[in-house]
Amino acid sequence: GAVVSQHPSRVICKSGTSVKIECRSLDFQATTMFWYRQFPKQSLMLMATSNEGSKATYEQGVEKDKFLINHASLTLSTLTVTSAHPEDSSFYICSSHGRPTDTQYFGPGTRLTVL
Amino acid sequence: AQKITQTQPGMFVQEKEAVTLDCTYDTSDPSYGLFWYKQPSSGEMIFLIYQGSYDQQNATEGRYSLNFQKARKSANLVISASQLGDSAMYFCAMRDSSNTGKLIFGQGTTLQVKP
């Protein structure tokens, strides 16, 4: 399967700071990446679809000004949580297609804790 | 609207026994794809198996097989010869009909394998 990396794996920050999470596809070009959020013992909730070279498509209820997504190259998408608050503490995980199977492969996730 | 339902929040199985995790789906799209992912406590999402709606045979990958009942709209995962390392959360997912490639996830089933 395809390999997707995510960095950092864990981050603790103070309330009000911004945190950037990187998602990289290591062995294929990803025109589309997806960002999910997961609370403990719950399912994954899609936040946005990241499109290379164009604006991200956000799901209903997700604040685009709070969760900034940049997909500047075919191998890198970034999610920036701006002015983070304790309620933003969650597990953030990205995924990408692995052509030609159309299977989605996931990064290892980033656990964000906002104090 | 498309929907994925996993009705078993938690399941137990004895080591070396087989276990079936249920998944039902709802879609009006004639072409769709169904996925199963495993999420151990580390958080990574591990792709297990894929079934296309037009596939004639049930998908199999090692100890994993997918019992695809199209008329019943079910796509149950069967794990044979359970191992302690199979203890994890399991998610059933369906590719969204919007052709963006995004996945719709079920609520998940926590599987515990007893020694």
Coordinates of N, CA and C in Angstrom, one line a residue:
Chain A
G1 N 0.8 -1.2 0.0 CA 0.0 0.0 0.0 C 0.8 1.3 0.0
A2 N 0.2 2.4 -0.2 CA 0.9 3.7 -0.2 C 1.3 4.0 1.2
V3 N 2.3 4.9 1.3 CA 2.8 5.4 2.6 C 2.5 6.8 2.8
V4 N 1.9 7.1 3.9 CA 1.6 8.5 4.2 C 2.2 8.8 5.6
S5 N 2.9 9.9 5.7 CA 3.5 10.3 7.0 C 2.9 11.5 7.5
Q6 N 3.0 11.7 8.8 CA 2.3 12.8 9.4 C 3.3 13.3 10.5
H7 N 3.4 14.6 10.6 CA 4.3 15.2 11.6 C 3.7 16.5 12.2
P8 N 3.7 16.7 13.5 CA 4.3 15.8 14.5 C 3.3 14.7 14.9
S9 N 3.7 13.7 15.7 CA 2.8 12.7 16.1 C 2.1 13.1 17.3
R10 N 2.7 14.0 18.1 CA 2.0 14.5 19.3 C 2.5 15.9 19.6
V11 N 1.5 16.7 20.0 CA 1.9 18.1 20.3 C 1.0 18.6 21.4
I12 N 1.7 19.3 22.3 CA 1.0 20.0 23.4 C 1.3 21.5 23.3
C13 N 0.3 22.3 23.4 CA 0.5 23.7 23.2 C -0.4 24.5 24.1
K14 N -0.1 25.7 24.3 CA -0.9 26.6 25.1 C -2.1 27.2 24.4
S15 N -3.1 27.5 25.1 CA -4.3 28.1 24.4 C -3.9 29.4 23.8
G16 N -4.4 29.6 22.6 CA -4.1 30.8 21.8 C -3.0 30.7 20.8
T17 N -2.3 29.6 20.9 CA -1.2 29.4 19.9 C -1.7 28.7 18.7
S18 N -0.9 28.7 17.6 CA -1.3 28.0 16.4 C -0.4 26.8 16.2
V19 N -0.9 25.8 15.7 CA -0.2 24.5 15.5 C -0.3 24.1 14.1
K20 N 0.8 23.7 13.5 CA 0.8 23.2 12.1 C 1.1 21.7 12.0
I21 N 0.2 21.0 11.3 CA 0.4 19.6 11.1 C 0.7 19.3 9.7
E22 N 1.7 18.5 9.4 CA 2.1 18.2 8.0 C 1.7 16.7 7.7
C23 N 1.2 16.6 6.4 CA 0.9 15.3 5.9 C 1.6 15.1 4.6
R24 N 2.3 14.0 4.5 CA 3.1 13.8 3.3 C 2.8 12.4 2.7
S25 N 2.7 12.4 1.4 CA 2.6 11.1 0.7 C 4.0 10.8 0.2
L26 N 4.5 9.7 0.6 CA 6.0 9.4 0.4 C 6.3 8.7 -0.9
D27 N 5.3 8.0 -1.4 CA 5.7 7.2 -2.6 C 4.7 7.4 -3.8
F28 N 3.9 8.4 -3.7 CA 3.0 8.7 -4.9 C 2.6 10.1 -4.8
Q29 N 2.1 10.6 -6.0 CA 1.6 12.0 -6.0 C 0.2 12.0 -5.7
A30 N -0.2 12.9 -4.7 CA -1.5 12.9 -4.2 C -2.2 14.3 -4.6
T31 N -3.0 14.3 -5.5 CA -3.7 15.5 -5.9 C -4.8 15.8 -4.9
T32 N -5.2 14.8 -4.1 CA -6.3 15.0 -3.1 C -5.9 14.4 -1.8
M33 N -6.0 15.1 -0.7 CA -5.8 14.6 0.6 C -7.0 14.9 1.4
F34 N -7.2 14.2 2.5 CA -8.3 14.4 3.4 C -7.8 14.6 4.8
W35 N -8.5 15.5 5.5 CA -8.2 15.7 6.9 C -9.4 15.3 7.8
Y36 N -9.1 14.4 8.8 CA -10.2 13.9 9.6 C -9.8 14.3 11.1
R37 N -10.9 14.3 11.9 CA -10.7 14.6 13.3 C -11.4 13.5 14.0
Q38 N -10.8 13.0 15.1 CA -11.4 11.9 15.9 C -11.3 12.2 17.4
F39 N -12.5 12.1 18.0 CA -12.5 12.2 19.5 C -12.5 10.8 20.0
P40 N -12.0 10.6 21.3 CA -11.9 9.3 21.9 C -13.1 8.4 21.7
K41 N -12.8 7.2 21.3 CA -13.8 6.1 21.1 C -14.9 6.5 20.1
Q42 N -14.7 7.5 19.3 CA -15.7 7.9 18.3 C -15.1 7.6 16.9
S43 N -16.0 7.8 15.9 CA -15.6 7.6 14.5 C -14.8 8.8 14.0
L44 N -14.3 8.6 12.8 CA -13.6 9.7 12.2 C -14.6 10.7 11.5
M45 N -14.3 11.9 11.7 CA -15.2 13.0 11.1 C -14.4 13.7 10.1
L46 N -14.8 13.7 8.9 CA -14.1 14.4 7.8 C -14.2 15.9 8.0
M47 N -13.1 16.6 8.0 CA -13.1 18.0 8.2 C -13.1 18.7 6.8
A48 N -12.2 18.3 6.0 CA -12.0 19.0 4.7 C -11.2 18.1 3.7
T49 N -11.4 18.5 2.5 CA -10.7 17.8 1.3 C -9.7 18.8 0.8
S50 N -8.5 18.4 0.8 CA -7.4 19.3 0.4 C -7.0 19.0 -1.0
N51 N -7.1 20.0 -1.9 CA -6.8 19.8 -3.3 C -5.6 20.6 -3.7
E52 N -4.7 19.9 -4.4 CA -3.4 20.5 -4.8 C -3.6 21.6 -5.7
G53 N -3.1 22.8 -5.3 CA -3.1 23.9 -6.2 C -4.4 24.7 -6.1
S54 N -5.4 24.3 -5.3 CA -6.6 25.1 -5.2 C -7.1 25.1 -3.8
K55 N -8.2 25.8 -3.5 CA -8.7 25.9 -2.1 C -9.2 24.6 -1.7
A56 N -9.1 24.4 -0.3 CA -9.7 23.2 0.3 C -11.2 23.3 0.3
T57 N -11.9 22.1 0.3 CA -13.3 22.1 0.5 C -13.6 21.6 1.9
Y58 N -14.3 22.5 2.6 CA -14.6 22.2 4.0 C -16.0 21.5 4.2
E59 N -16.1 20.7 5.1 CA -17.4 20.1 5.5 C -18.2 21.0 6.3
Q60 N -19.5 20.8 6.2 CA -20.4 21.7 6.9 C -20.1 21.8 8.4
G61 N -20.0 23.0 9.0 CA -19.7 23.1 10.4 C -18.3 23.3 10.7
V62 N -17.4 23.1 9.8 CA -16.0 23.2 10.0 C -15.5 24.7 9.7
E63 N -14.9 25.4 10.6 CA -14.5 26.7 10.4 C -13.3 26.8 9.5
K64 N -13.4 27.3 8.3 CA -12.2 27.4 7.4 C -11.2 28.4 7.9
D65 N -11.6 29.4 8.7 CA -10.6 30.3 9.2 C -9.8 29.8 10.4
K66 N -10.4 28.8 11.0 CA -9.7 28.2 12.2 C -8.8 27.1 11.8
F67 N -9.3 26.3 10.8 CA -8.5 25.2 10.3 C -8.0 25.5 8.9
L68 N -6.8 26.0 8.8 CA -6.3 26.4 7.5 C -5.6 25.3 6.9
I69 N -5.9 25.0 5.6 CA -5.3 23.9 4.9 C -4.6 24.5 3.7
N70 N -3.4 24.0 3.5 CA -2.6 24.3 2.3 C -2.1 23.1 1.7
H71 N -2.2 23.0 0.4 CA -1.8 21.8 -0.4 C -1.0 22.3 -1.6
A72 N 0.2 22.7 -1.2 CA 1.1 23.4 -2.2 C 1.8 22.5 -3.2
S73 N 1.9 21.3 -2.8 CA 2.6 20.3 -3.8 C 1.9 19.0 -3.8
L74 N 2.3 18.2 -4.7 CA 1.6 16.9 -4.8 C 1.9 15.9 -3.7
T75 N 2.8 16.3 -2.8 CA 3.2 15.3 -1.8 C 3.0 15.9 -0.4
L76 N 2.5 17.2 -0.3 CA 2.4 17.8 1.0 C 1.1 18.6 1.2
S77 N 0.4 18.3 2.3 CA -0.7 19.1 2.7 C -0.5 19.4 4.2
T78 N -0.8 20.7 4.5 CA -0.7 21.1 5.9 C -2.0 21.5 6.5
L79 N -2.2 21.2 7.8 CA -3.4 21.7 8.5 C -2.9 22.6 9.6
T80 N -3.3 23.8 9.7 CA -2.9 24.7 10.8 C -4.2 25.0 11.6
V81 N -4.1 24.7 12.9 CA -5.1 25.0 13.8 C -4.8 26.3 14.4
T82 N -5.5 27.4 14.1 CA -5.2 28.7 14.5 C -5.8 29.0 15.9
S83 N -5.1 29.8 16.7 CA -5.6 30.2 18.0 C -6.3 29.0 18.7
A84 N -5.5 28.0 18.9 CA -6.1 26.7 19.5 C -6.7 26.9 20.9
H85 N -7.7 26.2 21.1 CA -8.4 26.2 22.4 C -8.5 24.8 22.9
P86 N -8.7 24.6 24.2 CA -8.8 23.2 24.7 C -9.8 22.3 24.0
E87 N -10.9 22.9 23.5 CA -11.9 22.1 22.8 C -11.4 21.6 21.4
D88 N -10.2 22.2 21.0 CA -9.6 21.7 19.7 C -8.8 20.5 20.0
S89 N -8.6 20.1 21.2 CA -7.8 18.9 21.6 C -8.5 17.7 21.0
S90 N -7.7 17.0 20.2 CA -8.3 15.9 19.4 C -7.2 15.1 18.7
F91 N -7.6 14.0 18.0 CA -6.7 13.3 17.2 C -7.0 13.7 15.7
Y92 N -5.9 14.2 15.1 CA -6.1 14.6 13.7 C -5.4 13.7 12.8
I93 N -6.0 13.2 11.7 CA -5.4 12.2 10.9 C -5.7 12.6 9.4
C94 N -4.7 12.4 8.6 CA -4.9 12.7 7.2 C -4.8 11.4 6.4
S95 N -5.3 11.5 5.2 CA -5.3 10.3 4.3 C -5.2 10.8 2.9
S96 N -4.8 9.8 2.0 CA -4.6 10.2 0.6 C -5.0 8.9 -0.2
H97 N -5.4 9.2 -1.4 CA -5.6 8.1 -2.4 C -4.3 7.4 -2.8
G98 N -4.4 6.1 -3.0 CA -3.2 5.4 -3.6 C -3.7 4.9 -4.9
R99 N -3.4 5.6 -5.9 CA -3.8 5.1 -7.3 C -3.0 3.9 -7.7
P100 N -3.5 3.0 -8.5 CA -4.8 3.1 -9.1 C -5.9 2.4 -8.3
T101 N -5.7 2.0 -7.1 CA -6.7 1.2 -6.4 C -7.8 2.1 -5.8
D102 N -7.6 3.4 -5.7 CA -8.5 4.3 -5.1 C -8.7 4.0 -3.6
T103 N -7.9 3.1 -3.1 CA -7.9 2.9 -1.6 C -7.3 4.1 -0.9
Q104 N -7.9 4.5 0.2 CA -7.4 5.6 1.0 C -6.4 5.1 2.0
Y105 N -5.2 5.7 2.0 CA -4.2 5.3 3.0 C -4.0 6.4 4.0
F106 N -3.9 6.1 5.3 CA -3.9 7.1 6.3 C -2.5 7.3 6.9
G107 N -2.3 8.5 7.3 CA -1.1 8.8 8.1 C -1.3 8.3 9.5
P108 N -0.2 8.3 10.3 CA -0.3 7.8 11.7 C -1.0 8.7 12.7
G109 N -1.4 9.9 12.3 CA -2.2 10.7 13.1 C -1.4 11.6 14.0
T110 N -2.0 12.7 14.5 CA -1.4 13.7 15.4 C -2.3 13.9 16.5
R111 N -1.8 13.7 17.7 CA -2.6 13.9 18.9 C -2.3 15.3 19.4
L112 N -3.3 16.2 19.4 CA -3.1 17.6 19.8 C -3.8 17.8 21.2
T113 N -3.0 18.3 22.1 CA -3.5 18.7 23.4 C -3.3 20.2 23.6
V114 N -4.4 20.9 23.9 CA -4.3 22.3 24.1 C -4.6 22.6 25.6
L115 N -3.6 23.2 26.2 CA -3.8 23.4 27.7 C -4.5 24.7 27.9
Chain B
A1 N -29.5 9.8 1.1 CA -28.2 10.1 1.6 C -27.5 8.7 1.9
Q2 N -26.2 8.8 1.8 CA -25.4 7.5 2.1 C -25.2 7.4 3.6
K3 N -25.1 6.1 4.0 CA -25.0 5.9 5.4 C -24.3 4.5 5.7
I4 N -23.5 4.5 6.7 CA -22.8 3.2 7.1 C -23.2 3.0 8.5
T5 N -23.6 1.8 8.9 CA -24.0 1.5 10.2 C -23.3 0.2 10.7
Q6 N -22.7 0.4 11.9 CA -22.1 -0.7 12.6 C -22.8 -0.8 13.9
T7 N -23.5 -1.9 14.2 CA -24.4 -1.9 15.3 C -23.8 -2.6 16.5
Q8 N -22.6 -3.0 16.4 CA -21.9 -3.7 17.5 C -20.8 -2.7 18.1
P9 N -21.1 -2.1 19.2 CA -20.1 -1.2 19.8 C -18.9 -2.0 20.3
G10 N -19.1 -3.2 20.8 CA -18.0 -4.0 21.3 C -18.2 -5.5 21.1
M11 N -17.2 -6.2 20.8 CA -17.2 -7.6 20.6 C -16.1 -8.3 21.3
F12 N -16.4 -9.5 21.8 CA -15.3 -10.3 22.4 C -15.2 -11.6 21.5
V13 N -14.0 -12.1 21.4 CA -13.8 -13.4 20.7 C -12.6 -14.1 21.4
Q14 N -12.7 -15.4 21.5 CA -11.6 -16.2 22.0 C -10.5 -16.3 21.0
E15 N -9.3 -16.3 21.5 CA -8.2 -16.5 20.6 C -8.3 -17.8 19.8
K16 N -8.0 -17.7 18.5 CA -8.0 -18.8 17.5 C -9.4 -19.0 16.9
E17 N -10.4 -18.3 17.5 CA -11.8 -18.5 16.9 C -12.0 -17.4 15.8
A18 N -13.1 -17.6 15.1 CA -13.4 -16.7 14.0 C -14.4 -15.7 14.6
V19 N -14.5 -14.5 14.1 CA -15.4 -13.5 14.5 C -15.9 -12.7 13.3
T20 N -17.2 -12.3 13.4 CA -17.8 -11.5 12.3 C -18.2 -10.2 12.9
L21 N -17.7 -9.1 12.2 CA -18.1 -7.7 12.5 C -19.1 -7.2 11.5
D22 N -20.2 -6.7 12.0 CA -21.3 -6.4 11.1 C -21.2 -5.0 10.5
C23 N -21.7 -4.8 9.3 CA -21.7 -3.5 8.7 C -22.8 -3.5 7.6
T24 N -23.7 -2.6 7.7 CA -24.7 -2.4 6.7 C -24.6 -1.0 6.1
Y25 N -25.0 -0.8 4.9 CA -24.8 0.5 4.2 C -26.1 0.8 3.5
D26 N -26.2 2.1 3.2 CA -27.3 2.6 2.4 C -26.8 3.5 1.4
T27 N -27.2 3.3 0.1 CA -26.8 4.1 -1.0 C -27.7 3.9 -2.2
S28 N -27.9 4.9 -2.9 CA -28.7 4.7 -4.2 C -27.8 4.7 -5.4
D29 N -26.6 4.8 -5.1 CA -25.6 4.8 -6.2 C -25.3 3.4 -6.6
P30 N -25.4 3.0 -7.9 CA -25.1 1.6 -8.3 C -23.6 1.2 -8.2
S31 N -22.8 2.2 -8.2 CA -21.3 2.0 -8.2 C -20.8 2.5 -6.9
Y32 N -20.2 1.7 -6.1 CA -19.7 2.1 -4.8 C -18.6 1.2 -4.3
G33 N -17.8 1.6 -3.4 CA -16.7 0.8 -2.8 C -16.9 0.8 -1.3
L34 N -16.6 -0.4 -0.7 CA -16.6 -0.6 0.7 C -15.3 -1.0 1.2
F35 N -14.9 -0.4 2.4 CA -13.6 -0.6 3.0 C -13.8 -1.1 4.4
W36 N -12.8 -1.8 4.9 CA -12.6 -2.0 6.3 C -11.2 -1.6 6.8
Y37 N -11.2 -0.9 7.9 CA -9.9 -0.4 8.5 C -9.9 -0.9 9.9
K38 N -8.6 -1.1 10.4 CA -8.4 -1.5 11.7 C -7.6 -0.3 12.4
Q39 N -8.0 0.1 13.6 CA -7.4 1.1 14.3 C -7.0 0.6 15.7
P40 N -5.7 0.2 15.9 CA -5.2 -0.2 17.2 C -5.1 1.0 18.1
S41 N -4.7 0.8 19.3 CA -4.7 1.9 20.3 C -3.7 3.0 20.0
S42 N -2.7 2.7 19.1 CA -1.8 3.7 18.6 C -2.4 4.8 17.8
G43 N -3.6 4.4 17.2 CA -4.3 5.4 16.5 C -4.2 5.3 15.0
E44 N -3.2 4.7 14.4 CA -3.1 4.6 13.0 C -4.2 3.8 12.4
M45 N -4.6 4.2 11.2 CA -5.7 3.5 10.5 C -5.1 2.5 9.5
I46 N -5.3 1.3 9.7 CA -4.7 0.2 8.8 C -5.7 -0.3 7.8
F47 N -5.5 -0.2 6.5 CA -6.4 -0.7 5.5 C -6.4 -2.2 5.6
L48 N -7.5 -2.8 5.6 CA -7.6 -4.3 5.6 C -8.1 -4.9 4.3
I49 N -9.2 -4.4 3.8 CA -9.9 -5.1 2.7 C -10.8 -4.1 2.0
Y50 N -11.0 -4.4 0.7 CA -11.8 -3.5 -0.2 C -12.8 -4.4 -1.0
Q51 N -14.0 -4.0 -1.1 CA -15.0 -4.7 -2.0 C -15.7 -3.7 -2.9
G52 N -15.6 -3.9 -4.2 CA -16.3 -3.0 -5.1 C -17.7 -3.6 -5.4
S53 N -18.6 -2.7 -5.6 CA -20.0 -3.1 -5.8 C -20.2 -4.0 -6.9
Y54 N -19.4 -4.0 -7.9 CA -19.5 -4.9 -9.1 C -18.7 -6.1 -9.0
D55 N -17.9 -6.2 -7.9 CA -17.1 -7.4 -7.8 C -18.0 -8.7 -7.6
Q56 N -17.7 -9.7 -8.4 CA -18.5 -10.9 -8.4 C -18.2 -11.8 -7.2
Q57 N -17.0 -11.7 -6.7 CA -16.6 -12.6 -5.6 C -16.3 -11.7 -4.3
N58 N -16.5 -12.4 -3.2 CA -16.2 -11.7 -1.9 C -14.7 -11.5 -1.8
A59 N -14.3 -10.4 -1.3 CA -12.9 -10.0 -1.2 C -12.3 -10.9 0.0
T60 N -11.1 -11.3 -0.2 CA -10.3 -11.9 0.9 C -8.9 -11.4 0.9
E61 N -8.4 -11.3 2.1 CA -7.0 -10.8 2.3 C -6.4 -11.6 3.5
G62 N -5.8 -12.7 3.3 CA -5.2 -13.4 4.4 C -6.3 -13.9 5.3
R63 N -6.3 -13.5 6.6 CA -7.3 -14.0 7.5 C -8.6 -13.2 7.5
Y64 N -8.6 -12.1 6.6 CA -9.7 -11.3 6.5 C -10.5 -11.6 5.3
S65 N -11.8 -11.7 5.5 CA -12.7 -11.9 4.3 C -13.9 -11.0 4.5
L66 N -14.5 -10.6 3.4 CA -15.6 -9.7 3.4 C -16.8 -10.5 2.9
N67 N -17.8 -10.6 3.8 CA -19.1 -11.3 3.4 C -20.0 -10.3 2.8
F68 N -20.0 -10.1 1.5 CA -20.7 -9.1 0.8 C -22.1 -9.6 0.3
Q69 N -23.1 -9.1 0.9 CA -24.5 -9.5 0.6 C -25.2 -8.2 0.0
K70 N -25.1 -8.1 -1.3 CA -25.5 -6.9 -2.0 C -27.0 -6.6 -1.8
A71 N -27.8 -7.6 -1.9 CA -29.3 -7.4 -1.8 C -29.6 -7.0 -0.3
R72 N -28.9 -7.4 0.6 CA -29.1 -7.0 2.0 C -28.4 -5.8 2.4
K73 N -27.5 -5.3 1.5 CA -26.7 -4.1 1.7 C -25.9 -4.3 3.0
S74 N -25.2 -5.5 3.0 CA -24.3 -5.7 4.2 C -23.0 -6.1 3.7
A75 N -21.9 -5.7 4.5 CA -20.6 -6.0 4.1 C -19.8 -6.4 5.4
N76 N -20.1 -7.5 5.9 CA -19.5 -7.9 7.2 C -18.1 -8.4 7.0
L77 N -17.3 -8.1 8.0 CA -15.9 -8.5 8.0 C -15.8 -9.8 8.8
V78 N -15.1 -10.8 8.3 CA -14.9 -12.0 9.0 C -13.4 -12.1 9.2
I79 N -13.0 -12.3 10.5 CA -11.6 -12.5 10.9 C -11.5 -13.9 11.3
S80 N -10.7 -14.7 10.7 CA -10.5 -16.1 11.0 C -9.3 -16.3 12.0
A81 N -9.3 -17.3 12.8 CA -8.2 -17.6 13.7 C -7.7 -16.3 14.4
S82 N -8.6 -15.8 15.2 CA -8.2 -14.5 15.9 C -6.9 -14.6 16.7
Q83 N -6.2 -13.5 16.6 CA -5.0 -13.4 17.4 C -5.1 -12.2 18.4
L84 N -4.3 -12.3 19.4 CA -4.3 -11.2 20.4 C -4.1 -9.8 19.8
G85 N -3.3 -9.8 18.8 CA -3.0 -8.5 18.1 C -4.1 -8.0 17.2
D86 N -5.2 -8.8 17.1 CA -6.4 -8.3 16.4 C -7.2 -7.4 17.3
S87 N -6.9 -7.3 18.6 CA -7.7 -6.4 19.5 C -7.5 -5.0 19.0
A88 N -8.6 -4.3 18.6 CA -8.5 -3.0 18.1 C -9.9 -2.5 17.8
M89 N -10.0 -1.3 17.3 CA -11.3 -0.8 16.8 C -11.3 -1.0 15.3
Y90 N -12.5 -1.4 14.8 CA -12.6 -1.7 13.4 C -13.7 -0.8 12.8
F91 N -13.4 -0.2 11.7 CA -14.3 0.7 11.0 C -14.6 0.2 9.6
C92 N -15.9 0.3 9.3 CA -16.4 0.0 8.0 C -16.6 1.4 7.3
A93 N -16.3 1.5 6.0 CA -16.4 2.8 5.3 C -16.9 2.6 3.9
M94 N -17.5 3.6 3.4 CA -18.0 3.5 2.0 C -17.5 4.8 1.3
R95 N -17.1 4.6 0.1 CA -16.7 5.8 -0.7 C -17.9 6.6 -1.1
D96 N -17.7 7.9 -0.8 CA -18.8 8.9 -1.1 C -19.2 8.9 -2.5
S97 N -20.4 9.1 -2.9 CA -20.9 9.1 -4.3 C -20.5 10.4 -5.0
S98 N -20.0 11.4 -4.3 CA -19.7 12.6 -4.9 C -18.5 12.6 -5.9
N99 N -17.8 11.4 -5.9 CA -16.7 11.2 -6.8 C -15.4 12.0 -6.4
T100 N -15.5 12.5 -5.1 CA -14.3 13.2 -4.6 C -13.4 12.2 -3.9
G101 N -13.9 11.0 -3.7 CA -13.1 10.0 -3.1 C -13.2 9.9 -1.6
K102 N -13.9 10.9 -1.0 CA -13.9 10.9 0.5 C -14.8 9.7 1.0
L103 N -14.5 9.3 2.2 CA -15.1 8.1 2.8 C -16.1 8.5 3.9
I104 N -17.1 7.7 4.0 CA -18.1 7.8 5.0 C -17.9 6.6 6.0
F105 N -17.7 6.9 7.3 CA -17.3 5.9 8.2 C -18.5 5.5 9.1
G106 N -18.5 4.2 9.5 CA -19.4 3.7 10.5 C -18.9 4.1 11.9
Q107 N -19.7 3.8 12.9 CA -19.4 4.2 14.2 C -18.2 3.4 14.8
G108 N -17.9 2.3 14.2 CA -16.8 1.5 14.7 C -17.2 0.4 15.7
T109 N -16.4 -0.7 15.7 CA -16.6 -1.8 16.6 C -15.3 -2.1 17.3
T110 N -15.4 -2.1 18.6 CA -14.2 -2.5 19.4 C -14.1 -4.0 19.6
L111 N -13.1 -4.6 19.1 CA -12.9 -6.0 19.2 C -11.8 -6.3 20.3
Q112 N -12.2 -7.2 21.2 CA -11.2 -7.7 22.2 C -11.0 -9.2 22.0
V113 N -9.8 -9.6 21.9 CA -9.5 -11.0 21.7 C -9.0 -11.5 23.1
K114 N -9.7 -12.6 23.6 CA -9.3 -13.1 24.9 C -8.3 -14.3 24.7
P115 N -7.3 -14.3 25.6 CA -6.4 -15.5 25.5 C -7.0 -16.7 26.0

